[in-house]
Amino acid sequence: MNAARARPAELRLRAGGADDLDDVMRIMTDAFPPCFGEAWTRSQCAGILPLAGVSLTMADHDQHAIGFALARTIMDESELLLIAVEVAGQGQGAGRLLVEDFIAQARAQGASRLHLEVRDGNSAVSLYQSAGFVPAGRRRAYYKAADGRRHDAVTLVLVR
Ligand SMILES: CC(C)(COP(=O)(O)OP(=O)(O)OC[C@H]1O[C@@H](n2cnc3c(N)ncnc32)[C@H](O)[C@@H]1OP(=O)(O)O)[C@@H](O)C(=O)NCCC(=O)NCCS
């Protein structure tokens, strides 16, 4: 299914900022299972937002924030740092729309190498691969889960 084509008309993307931190944390807390240690803290998010090349994109449904993507572009490289959609809003195309927008924004800024890291086993991998990302590496024991177990991160890249 092409979710971007089928998305509800009320689903809109917009540039976010520090004023959106409450929504970012609400969505992140809801979307990321706490057991895997993938979510960022509020201070991590607040700290990275003002840095050069960092962009936050919010997905609103009927003026309610349901998702976001955080990215950083440096020179010709762009990294998707975080993406999340609140559980109640998942499966309606917001995630794909945010990934496609990340790709479009990165290319518009001249990035030729797009990359991201995701926990091995995260079902988001299929979303990234369907957008053209391919596996390029692995960081062993990158994520520390609540139970102390370690999970690998897979690096995915999209090179034009
Ligand atoms: C990953 C995530 C952002 C996807 O958001 P979403 O709004 O549900 O995604 P979409 O509705 O646009 O679906 C995109 C595609 O991925 C697939 N997909 C989404 N979630 C899936 C899941 N849990 N299992 C399998 N496939 C999934 C959909 O089938 C869809 O494919 P299609 O377009 O061919 O039908 C969302 O599941 C999420 O917030 N997960 C928790 C946070 C996370 O792990 N983020 C990634 C690491 S930073």
PDB file of C-alpha atoms and ligand atoms in Angstrom:
ATOM      1  CA  MET A   1       0.000   0.000   0.000  1.00  0.00           C
ATOM      2  CA  ASN A   2       1.239   3.484  -0.688  1.00  0.00           C
ATOM      3  CA  ALA A   3       0.417   5.048   2.673  1.00  0.00           C
ATOM      4  CA  ALA A   4       1.455   8.544   1.554  1.00  0.00           C
ATOM      5  CA  ARG A   5      -1.176   8.467  -1.206  1.00  0.00           C
ATOM      6  CA  ALA A   6      -3.777   6.971   1.108  1.00  0.00           C
ATOM      7  CA  ARG A   7      -3.114   9.208   4.105  1.00  0.00           C
ATOM      8  CA  PRO A   8      -6.020  11.042   5.644  1.00  0.00           C
ATOM      9  CA  ALA A   9      -6.307  14.627   4.472  1.00  0.00           C
ATOM     10  CA  GLU A  10      -6.109  15.789   8.113  1.00  0.00           C
ATOM     11  CA  LEU A  11      -2.541  14.438   8.462  1.00  0.00           C
ATOM     12  CA  ARG A  12      -0.108  17.329   8.142  1.00  0.00           C
ATOM     13  CA  LEU A  13       3.637  17.732   8.617  1.00  0.00           C
ATOM     14  CA  ARG A  14       5.151  20.924   9.991  1.00  0.00           C
ATOM     15  CA  ALA A  15       8.492  22.119  11.287  1.00  0.00           C
ATOM     16  CA  GLY A  16       8.741  21.683  15.054  1.00  0.00           C
ATOM     17  CA  GLY A  17      10.795  23.335  17.763  1.00  0.00           C
ATOM     18  CA  ALA A  18      11.334  23.638  21.503  1.00  0.00           C
ATOM     19  CA  ASP A  19       7.637  24.440  21.987  1.00  0.00           C
ATOM     20  CA  ASP A  20       6.851  20.901  20.830  1.00  0.00           C
ATOM     21  CA  LEU A  21       8.978  19.147  23.461  1.00  0.00           C
ATOM     22  CA  ASP A  22       5.975  18.198  25.607  1.00  0.00           C
ATOM     23  CA  ASP A  23       4.356  16.490  22.609  1.00  0.00           C
ATOM     24  CA  VAL A  24       7.645  14.875  21.581  1.00  0.00           C
ATOM     25  CA  MET A  25       8.069  13.339  25.037  1.00  0.00           C
ATOM     26  CA  ARG A  26       4.426  12.280  25.256  1.00  0.00           C
ATOM     27  CA  ILE A  27       4.665  10.538  21.871  1.00  0.00           C
ATOM     28  CA  MET A  28       8.059   9.015  22.643  1.00  0.00           C
ATOM     29  CA  THR A  29       6.934   7.641  26.010  1.00  0.00           C
ATOM     30  CA  ASP A  30       3.865   6.147  24.384  1.00  0.00           C
ATOM     31  CA  ALA A  31       5.511   4.729  21.264  1.00  0.00           C
ATOM     32  CA  PHE A  32       8.774   3.200  22.462  1.00  0.00           C
ATOM     33  CA  PRO A  33       8.462   0.053  24.562  1.00  0.00           C
ATOM     34  CA  PRO A  34      10.335   0.979  27.771  1.00  0.00           C
ATOM     35  CA  CYS A  35      12.106  -2.361  27.870  1.00  0.00           C
ATOM     36  CA  PHE A  36      14.545  -1.697  25.016  1.00  0.00           C
ATOM     37  CA  GLY A  37      16.180   1.565  26.050  1.00  0.00           C
ATOM     38  CA  GLU A  38      15.672   3.264  22.660  1.00  0.00           C
ATOM     39  CA  ALA A  39      13.858   6.391  23.865  1.00  0.00           C
ATOM     40  CA  TRP A  40      15.719   9.611  24.550  1.00  0.00           C
ATOM     41  CA  THR A  41      15.353  11.714  27.670  1.00  0.00           C
ATOM     42  CA  ARG A  42      13.840  15.194  27.592  1.00  0.00           C
ATOM     43  CA  SER A  43      17.227  16.762  28.248  1.00  0.00           C
ATOM     44  CA  GLN A  44      18.772  14.828  25.352  1.00  0.00           C
ATOM     45  CA  CYS A  45      16.034  16.129  23.039  1.00  0.00           C
ATOM     46  CA  ALA A  46      16.220  19.680  24.388  1.00  0.00           C
ATOM     47  CA  GLY A  47      19.994  19.647  24.098  1.00  0.00           C
ATOM     48  CA  ILE A  48      20.146  18.583  20.470  1.00  0.00           C
ATOM     49  CA  LEU A  49      17.369  20.813  19.106  1.00  0.00           C
ATOM     50  CA  PRO A  50      19.399  24.057  18.980  1.00  0.00           C
ATOM     51  CA  LEU A  51      22.392  22.443  17.285  1.00  0.00           C
ATOM     52  CA  ALA A  52      23.249  23.302  13.703  1.00  0.00           C
ATOM     53  CA  GLY A  53      21.696  21.022  11.115  1.00  0.00           C
ATOM     54  CA  VAL A  54      19.130  19.530  13.501  1.00  0.00           C
ATOM     55  CA  SER A  55      15.491  19.538  12.451  1.00  0.00           C
ATOM     56  CA  LEU A  56      12.321  18.394  14.139  1.00  0.00           C
ATOM     57  CA  THR A  57       9.264  17.567  12.058  1.00  0.00           C
ATOM     58  CA  MET A  58       5.876  17.104  13.680  1.00  0.00           C
ATOM     59  CA  ALA A  59       2.978  15.098  12.234  1.00  0.00           C
ATOM     60  CA  ASP A  60      -0.388  16.522  13.266  1.00  0.00           C
ATOM     61  CA  HIS A  61      -3.726  14.839  12.868  1.00  0.00           C
ATOM     62  CA  ASP A  62      -6.643  17.235  13.283  1.00  0.00           C
ATOM     63  CA  GLN A  63      -4.185  19.651  14.966  1.00  0.00           C
ATOM     64  CA  HIS A  64      -3.162  16.994  17.499  1.00  0.00           C
ATOM     65  CA  ALA A  65       0.481  15.941  17.363  1.00  0.00           C
ATOM     66  CA  ILE A  66       0.652  12.200  16.722  1.00  0.00           C
ATOM     67  CA  GLY A  67       4.221  11.747  15.524  1.00  0.00           C
ATOM     68  CA  PHE A  68       7.600  13.319  15.005  1.00  0.00           C
ATOM     69  CA  ALA A  69      10.950  12.821  13.321  1.00  0.00           C
ATOM     70  CA  LEU A  70      14.260  14.248  14.498  1.00  0.00           C
ATOM     71  CA  ALA A  71      17.090  14.502  11.980  1.00  0.00           C
ATOM     72  CA  ARG A  72      20.540  16.013  11.643  1.00  0.00           C
ATOM     73  CA  THR A  73      22.308  17.009   8.443  1.00  0.00           C
ATOM     74  CA  ILE A  74      26.029  17.684   8.405  1.00  0.00           C
ATOM     75  CA  MET A  75      27.688  18.366   5.075  1.00  0.00           C
ATOM     76  CA  ASP A  76      26.506  15.659   2.671  1.00  0.00           C
ATOM     77  CA  GLU A  77      25.263  13.272   5.379  1.00  0.00           C
ATOM     78  CA  SER A  78      21.858  13.200   6.955  1.00  0.00           C
ATOM     79  CA  GLU A  79      20.865  11.035   9.914  1.00  0.00           C
ATOM     80  CA  LEU A  80      17.379  10.135  11.038  1.00  0.00           C
ATOM     81  CA  LEU A  81      17.920  10.254  14.803  1.00  0.00           C
ATOM     82  CA  LEU A  82      14.440   9.406  16.053  1.00  0.00           C
ATOM     83  CA  ILE A  83      11.006   8.730  14.667  1.00  0.00           C
ATOM     84  CA  ALA A  84       7.870   7.836  16.585  1.00  0.00           C
ATOM     85  CA  VAL A  85       4.117   7.809  16.171  1.00  0.00           C
ATOM     86  CA  GLU A  86       1.790   7.493  19.169  1.00  0.00           C
ATOM     87  CA  VAL A  87       0.292   4.018  19.430  1.00  0.00           C
ATOM     88  CA  ALA A  88      -3.271   5.158  18.682  1.00  0.00           C
ATOM     89  CA  GLY A  89      -2.081   6.847  15.488  1.00  0.00           C
ATOM     90  CA  GLN A  90       0.088   4.040  14.161  1.00  0.00           C
ATOM     91  CA  GLY A  91      -0.735   2.145  10.986  1.00  0.00           C
ATOM     92  CA  GLN A  92      -2.293   5.165   9.268  1.00  0.00           C
ATOM     93  CA  GLY A  93       0.663   6.298   7.196  1.00  0.00           C
ATOM     94  CA  ALA A  94       2.218   8.917   9.487  1.00  0.00           C
ATOM     95  CA  GLY A  95       5.447   6.954   9.926  1.00  0.00           C
ATOM     96  CA  ARG A  96       5.919   6.491   6.193  1.00  0.00           C
ATOM     97  CA  LEU A  97       5.095  10.138   5.556  1.00  0.00           C
ATOM     98  CA  LEU A  98       7.746  11.217   8.090  1.00  0.00           C
ATOM     99  CA  VAL A  99      10.363   8.898   6.539  1.00  0.00           C
ATOM    100  CA  GLU A 100       9.590  10.145   3.027  1.00  0.00           C
ATOM    101  CA  ASP A 101       9.768  13.723   4.265  1.00  0.00           C
ATOM    102  CA  PHE A 102      13.139  13.043   5.942  1.00  0.00           C
ATOM    103  CA  ILE A 103      14.471  11.724   2.618  1.00  0.00           C
ATOM    104  CA  ALA A 104      13.086  14.693   0.683  1.00  0.00           C
ATOM    105  CA  GLN A 105      14.434  17.258   3.187  1.00  0.00           C
ATOM    106  CA  ALA A 106      17.859  15.602   3.288  1.00  0.00           C
ATOM    107  CA  ARG A 107      18.128  15.593  -0.483  1.00  0.00           C
ATOM    108  CA  ALA A 108      16.937  19.189  -0.702  1.00  0.00           C
ATOM    109  CA  GLN A 109      19.797  20.115   1.651  1.00  0.00           C
ATOM    110  CA  GLY A 110      22.281  18.319  -0.606  1.00  0.00           C
ATOM    111  CA  ALA A 111      22.817  15.182   1.470  1.00  0.00           C
ATOM    112  CA  SER A 112      23.872  12.219  -0.628  1.00  0.00           C
ATOM    113  CA  ARG A 113      24.250   9.701   2.214  1.00  0.00           C
ATOM    114  CA  LEU A 114      21.285   9.156   4.485  1.00  0.00           C
ATOM    115  CA  HIS A 115      21.614   6.862   7.463  1.00  0.00           C
ATOM    116  CA  LEU A 116      20.029   5.747  10.708  1.00  0.00           C
ATOM    117  CA  GLU A 117      20.493   3.272  13.513  1.00  0.00           C
ATOM    118  CA  VAL A 118      17.722   1.034  14.700  1.00  0.00           C
ATOM    119  CA  ARG A 119      17.512  -1.755  17.233  1.00  0.00           C
ATOM    120  CA  ASP A 120      17.926  -5.119  15.597  1.00  0.00           C
ATOM    121  CA  GLY A 121      14.455  -6.655  15.634  1.00  0.00           C
ATOM    122  CA  ASN A 122      12.530  -3.351  15.627  1.00  0.00           C
ATOM    123  CA  SER A 123       9.676  -3.726  13.138  1.00  0.00           C
ATOM    124  CA  ALA A 124      10.480  -0.218  11.854  1.00  0.00           C
ATOM    125  CA  VAL A 125      13.290  -1.876   9.844  1.00  0.00           C
ATOM    126  CA  SER A 126      10.733  -3.015   7.257  1.00  0.00           C
ATOM    127  CA  LEU A 127       9.457   0.555   6.895  1.00  0.00           C
ATOM    128  CA  TYR A 128      13.000   1.833   6.308  1.00  0.00           C
ATOM    129  CA  GLN A 129      13.826  -0.924   3.846  1.00  0.00           C
ATOM    130  CA  SER A 130      10.673  -0.280   1.854  1.00  0.00           C
ATOM    131  CA  ALA A 131      11.803   3.365   1.594  1.00  0.00           C
ATOM    132  CA  GLY A 132      15.101   2.205   0.071  1.00  0.00           C
ATOM    133  CA  PHE A 133      17.426   1.882   3.073  1.00  0.00           C
ATOM    134  CA  VAL A 134      19.780  -1.092   3.082  1.00  0.00           C
ATOM    135  CA  PRO A 135      21.800  -2.644   5.939  1.00  0.00           C
ATOM    136  CA  ALA A 136      25.346  -1.310   6.166  1.00  0.00           C
ATOM    137  CA  GLY A 137      26.642  -2.338   9.552  1.00  0.00           C
ATOM    138  CA  ARG A 138      25.965  -3.395  13.091  1.00  0.00           C
ATOM    139  CA  ARG A 139      26.884  -1.986  16.495  1.00  0.00           C
ATOM    140  CA  ARG A 140      27.037  -4.798  18.970  1.00  0.00           C
ATOM    141  CA  ALA A 141      25.206  -4.327  22.287  1.00  0.00           C
ATOM    142  CA  TYR A 142      24.372  -0.681  21.465  1.00  0.00           C
ATOM    143  CA  TYR A 143      21.067  -0.543  23.361  1.00  0.00           C
ATOM    144  CA  LYS A 144      20.796  -1.418  27.043  1.00  0.00           C
ATOM    145  CA  ALA A 145      17.356  -2.779  27.953  1.00  0.00           C
ATOM    146  CA  ALA A 146      15.602  -2.297  31.270  1.00  0.00           C
ATOM    147  CA  ASP A 147      16.392  -5.884  32.227  1.00  0.00           C
ATOM    148  CA  GLY A 148      20.090  -5.283  31.616  1.00  0.00           C
ATOM    149  CA  ARG A 149      20.181  -7.175  28.325  1.00  0.00           C
ATOM    150  CA  ARG A 150      21.993  -5.617  25.414  1.00  0.00           C
ATOM    151  CA  HIS A 151      20.596  -5.332  21.894  1.00  0.00           C
ATOM    152  CA  ASP A 152      22.508  -4.695  18.689  1.00  0.00           C
ATOM    153  CA  ALA A 153      21.873  -1.632  16.535  1.00  0.00           C
ATOM    154  CA  VAL A 154      21.688  -2.075  12.785  1.00  0.00           C
ATOM    155  CA  THR A 155      22.945   0.771  10.601  1.00  0.00           C
ATOM    156  CA  LEU A 156      20.867   1.369   7.485  1.00  0.00           C
ATOM    157  CA  VAL A 157      21.909   3.653   4.654  1.00  0.00           C
ATOM    158  CA  LEU A 158      20.318   5.166   1.605  1.00  0.00           C
ATOM    159  CA  VAL A 159      22.804   6.381  -0.961  1.00  0.00           C
ATOM    160  CA  ARG A 160      21.595   8.129  -4.044  1.00  0.00           C
TER     161      ARG A 160
HETATM  162  C1  LIG B   1       7.998   2.870  13.365  1.00  0.00           C
HETATM  163  C2  LIG B   1       6.767   3.779  13.465  1.00  0.00           C
HETATM  164  C3  LIG B   1       7.230   5.227  13.514  1.00  0.00           C
HETATM  165  C4  LIG B   1       5.895   3.564  12.237  1.00  0.00           C
HETATM  166  O1  LIG B   1       4.827   4.501  12.310  1.00  0.00           O
HETATM  167  P1  LIG B   1       3.393   4.190  11.641  1.00  0.00           P
HETATM  168  O2  LIG B   1       2.660   5.487  11.576  1.00  0.00           O
HETATM  169  O3  LIG B   1       2.716   3.083  12.324  1.00  0.00           O
HETATM  170  O4  LIG B   1       3.832   3.719  10.185  1.00  0.00           O
HETATM  171  P2  LIG B   1       2.905   3.659   8.895  1.00  0.00           P
HETATM  172  O5  LIG B   1       1.473   3.551   9.274  1.00  0.00           O
HETATM  173  O6  LIG B   1       3.277   4.777   7.985  1.00  0.00           O
HETATM  174  O7  LIG B   1       3.381   2.317   8.243  1.00  0.00           O
HETATM  175  C5  LIG B   1       4.509   2.318   7.406  1.00  0.00           C
HETATM  176  C6  LIG B   1       4.778   0.925   6.916  1.00  0.00           C
HETATM  177  O8  LIG B   1       5.442   0.197   7.946  1.00  0.00           O
HETATM  178  C7  LIG B   1       4.691  -0.946   8.254  1.00  0.00           C
HETATM  179  N1  LIG B   1       4.680  -1.065   9.686  1.00  0.00           N
HETATM  180  C8  LIG B   1       4.487  -0.076  10.576  1.00  0.00           C
HETATM  181  N2  LIG B   1       4.556  -0.556  11.822  1.00  0.00           N
HETATM  182  C9  LIG B   1       4.796  -1.883  11.680  1.00  0.00           C
HETATM  183  C10 LIG B   1       4.958  -2.921  12.603  1.00  0.00           C
HETATM  184  N3  LIG B   1       4.892  -2.721  13.936  1.00  0.00           N
HETATM  185  N4  LIG B   1       5.185  -4.148  12.137  1.00  0.00           N
HETATM  186  C11 LIG B   1       5.271  -4.366  10.801  1.00  0.00           C
HETATM  187  N5  LIG B   1       5.102  -3.410   9.879  1.00  0.00           N
HETATM  188  C12 LIG B   1       4.881  -2.184  10.326  1.00  0.00           C
HETATM  189  C13 LIG B   1       3.303  -0.723   7.761  1.00  0.00           C
HETATM  190  O9  LIG B   1       2.719  -1.943   7.361  1.00  0.00           O
HETATM  191  C14 LIG B   1       3.508   0.197   6.580  1.00  0.00           C
HETATM  192  O10 LIG B   1       3.753  -0.507   5.402  1.00  0.00           O
HETATM  193  P3  LIG B   1       2.875  -0.144   4.112  1.00  0.00           P
HETATM  194  O11 LIG B   1       2.987   1.337   3.921  1.00  0.00           O
HETATM  195  O12 LIG B   1       3.534  -0.936   3.052  1.00  0.00           O
HETATM  196  O13 LIG B   1       1.502  -0.575   4.454  1.00  0.00           O
HETATM  197  C15 LIG B   1       5.921   3.436  14.722  1.00  0.00           C
HETATM  198  O14 LIG B   1       5.619   2.069  14.684  1.00  0.00           O
HETATM  199  C16 LIG B   1       6.604   3.759  16.035  1.00  0.00           C
HETATM  200  O15 LIG B   1       6.496   4.871  16.552  1.00  0.00           O
HETATM  201  N6  LIG B   1       7.307   2.775  16.624  1.00  0.00           N
HETATM  202  C17 LIG B   1       7.929   2.959  17.951  1.00  0.00           C
HETATM  203  C18 LIG B   1       9.133   3.885  17.851  1.00  0.00           C
HETATM  204  C19 LIG B   1      10.241   3.272  17.025  1.00  0.00           C
HETATM  205  O16 LIG B   1      10.583   2.103  17.175  1.00  0.00           O
HETATM  206  N7  LIG B   1      10.820   4.083  16.107  1.00  0.00           N
HETATM  207  C20 LIG B   1      11.858   3.604  15.195  1.00  0.00           C
HETATM  208  C21 LIG B   1      13.222   3.697  15.789  1.00  0.00           C
HETATM  209  S1  LIG B   1      13.783   5.375  16.003  1.00  0.00           S
END
